[in-house]
Amino acid sequence: MNKETRGAAEERPSYKNTLNLLQTSFGMRANAVTREPELQSFWAEHGIDFKLGVTNKGPTFTLHDGPPYANGALHMGHALNKVLKDIVNKHQILKGRRVRFVPGWDCHGLPIELKVLQSMDQEQRQALTPIKLRKKAAAYARKQVEGQMKGFQRWGIWADWDQPYLSLQKDYEAAQIRVFGDMVLKGHIYRGLKPVHWSPSSRTALAEAELEYPDGHTSPSVYATFPAVELPAVLRDALQTDGIVLPSQAEELGKTLHVAIWTTTPWTLPANLAVSVNERLDYALADDGSGRLLLVAADLIESLSGTLALPLKRKATVKGALLAGLIYRHPLLDRTSPIVIGGEYITTESGTGLVHTAPGHGVDDFHTGQKNGLPVLCPVDEAGTLTEEAGPFAGLNVLKDANPAIIEALQQADALLKHEPYGHRYPYDWRTKKPTIFRATEQWFASIDGFRDDALDAIDKVNWTPASGRNRIESMVKERGDWCISRQRTWGVPIPVFYNRTNGEVLLNADTLAHIQGLIADHGADVWWEKEESELLPAAYASEADQWRKGTDTMDVWFDSGSSWAAVASQRDNLSYPADLYLEGSDQHRGWFQSSLLTSVAVNGHAPYQRVLTHGFALDEKGRKMSKSLGNVVDPMVIIAGGKNQKQDPPYGADVLRLWVSSVDYSADVPIGAGILRQLADVYRKVRNTSRYLLGNLHDFNPSRDGIPVHELPLLDRWMLQRSAEVMDDVNAAFENFEFYRFFQLLQNYCVSDLSNFYLDIAKDRLYVSAPDDRRRRSCQTVMALIIERLAGLIAPVLCHMAEDIWQNLPYPVAHTSVFQNGWPSVPADWRDPALTAPVQQLRQLRTAVNKVLEDCRNQQELGASLEAAVRLEAHSPELQTALQWLDEHGDAEVDGLRDWLLVSQLQIGGEPWAELLASQDNEQALIEVAHARGSKCSRCWHYEADVGQHADHPDLCGRCIEVLKRGDYQLA
Ligand SMILES: [Zn+2]
């Protein structure tokens, strides 16, 4: 539309000065690389950012930031997350809520510790004390925070950047110790020897959230036999009833009856202390063809015959309950162990139905062991090496040479039925990408059973978006075991506990906790490493300080971030706890959402949030994960500033990045790539050009001087306001419901379909050709001014830079310096007139049909501009007839002429059919006939009129244009 207008002006230089052409400083191109930082500086200068949110008088709205890890460059995941949060916050600020967004960072933990260690040579590492390591790690984390913060700021994110929360800050660490202390005093924290996920490669325990399950893991699985040496009397009696009499002497029995087990971790066999059965399953004594009897689940006889290539034949069947107390001999070590009753985890889905049980190396095994009074044997050290307790296997590594050696030993002992590689899900250390093991160690635990029911109640009260999130976290909390919160690392918050140097007794009470919390509040957690026991213990213990040794464990980093509600939301000004909203990736149901829930429920009995919103992950355009090896990584900074090759990766600016975030259905994983960016840039340009057209036609307009009251506006203008009211209602609902993709669709449709292709297309004639102060022009400008101010407000949460740019380019004085001070647009009551919708809908439909016929003529080279056409209509449908009559009766003579709405020079409704037609179309709504317009073309307005040529002064103008020239004081070129 702009192009055509400019072209028209060039063709008719003599009347150019008499047309009202676009004038605006609002650029056609965003020039985002320079303009966006300028607008950000403008906000900073005027306190139009998070400061605006804090000074708002409305009720508090707290979106509590989930802390990203302070390591590495920002990626699209960060962009999706932080921009979503910013859209929510800006919308709330515009609505007048008091919003203080405190950005956070998770700063402790192994990756940073490793970064520091990797930066040093062997010698430096030798000289490294824990406190030196901590200082270096802190410096590293702070630098990373600084870098990430700059990136977030460039995206237009508003936050309290001067006072972020970092999990390494003194007040944060002290709050975390308080959470830990409260849990201790409520009896939720205990120390125990328990199998935990252990990473030999990191030499530390890991939480569930620190594990990943890569594809393609295989384990060496073995079927092995353990010779029976003693049968319980009830079993012997039961077998006798079946006519089976087994030798009573151990040696002989061991040659006859064997317990068959299956395991995928042969290295745990030295730790075997029992075989577990399900008391409700049937077990069979099956002849293997050589007279030897194998004890296996009855249901598995057939499949095991195949797997083991043995002609298994059932001799007798007994209930699992009868097997308890059967004693077998360990095939590799000199000891005997019992069959015990396990639980429902023992099934006939795989294996033999009898489960090799090593209480030191499995959670089910541990619980079965506890139930049956078995010790917790763990003959594996922190590096994964078998210890002396593993007998002949001592010194072998469980992830390297232990398995082959043990399989070989089984073979030698004639205890191996079969071994084969077995592919299954297996937990790896998410940082080192190496397999983990289950290993029993002395660890600190949070006992979930103490508050599991409260946690489930709390989950019930939270609003989960999407709703599926509720089921996810509920089942996780229902099924999870106790939370191992201790780590054997240096870079973290200490577990503030003392151990008796002689007997290992633990010192941990209200007194010691309060004292250490105070020290950490004053000095930070480094104090734990800097000071001696005598200084760390409260005064009451000073005399016995030499008896106590401070612990060396740090807390799981999930405990750090899981305490952020205590350190931030409930502690800082202008924030609320529970927070209104937590908003993170859907993986946080087992991460931060859960750790925050558990600590908050344990301490205060309720969730730390009222609503939890989750989003998926950013994938490439083909739906694949982004990875360096695939070369499909999209860098948010390249989207903003452009890549090395600016043709291939143009600088789109932060608003296009933000528009992408608004456009996606974030409840699932979301794609991004060059093609999607081009489409988004196109939508961005459409919104920008529509805005520019509105601004450019307001250069001589001042609403207070030239505006026309809404109720006096022509039908078309009032319809435009009614339509805008509908769009505003829908956009408002989209934001309220966090359905930003709906905003994106509504915005696009409004700018392109309602404004650009309809209202503004028709308005061209009113705007350019009329005298500047013609009522038909001023009424249109009234609507345009009303719309552009509100459009700027509606797009401000997402396209914040463009919105402000529009506001700064409004050509008349306004009350507020910034679009954000102007607030969230509300619909004035006098805009609403639903009665306009139906008839205009009919006329728009007609217009589309007419345009189609004109387009066909144009394609056949029979017509140029639509103004070269005359149209004759016969309305068929009653709806159209009503609409035409309505327009005729109520329409404004100068604006609401259907001829002008159709952009043709002549229109005839009904009457005699025309002789010479270019084209016609008959549909259910109307008959449409198109002919060449009669008369001559006016050089100024391009209309074909009969009166062109009748005026001596301007023989190339129509009467209407001559009137305009008479009124104005134009200098014709
Ligand atoms: Zn004219």
PDB file of C-alpha atoms and ligand atoms in Angstrom, residues 769 938-943 945 948 956-962, ligand 1:
ATOM      1  CA  VAL A 769      -6.991  12.843  -1.428  1.00  0.00           C
ATOM      2  CA  CYS A 938      -8.682  11.995 -12.576  1.00  0.00           C
ATOM      3  CA  SER A 939      -4.943  12.637 -12.431  1.00  0.00           C
ATOM      4  CA  ARG A 940      -5.063  13.362  -8.750  1.00  0.00           C
ATOM      5  CA  CYS A 941      -7.361  10.761  -7.175  1.00  0.00           C
ATOM      6  CA  TRP A 942      -7.304   8.155  -9.989  1.00  0.00           C
ATOM      7  CA  HIS A 943     -11.064   7.786  -9.859  1.00  0.00           C
ATOM      8  CA  GLU A 945     -15.426  10.295 -13.243  1.00  0.00           C
ATOM      9  CA  VAL A 948     -13.175  15.042 -15.618  1.00  0.00           C
ATOM     10  CA  ASP A 956      -7.362  16.404 -15.913  1.00  0.00           C
ATOM     11  CA  LEU A 957      -9.164  16.604 -12.524  1.00  0.00           C
ATOM     12  CA  CYS A 958     -12.515  15.539 -11.221  1.00  0.00           C
ATOM     13  CA  GLY A 959     -14.905  17.955  -9.583  1.00  0.00           C
ATOM     14  CA  ARG A 960     -14.161  16.618  -6.099  1.00  0.00           C
ATOM     15  CA  CYS A 961     -10.411  17.213  -6.465  1.00  0.00           C
ATOM     16  CA  ILE A 962     -11.003  20.714  -7.837  1.00  0.00           C
TER      17      ILE A 962
HETATM   18 ZN    ZN B   1     -10.136  13.422  -8.392  1.00  0.00          ZN
END
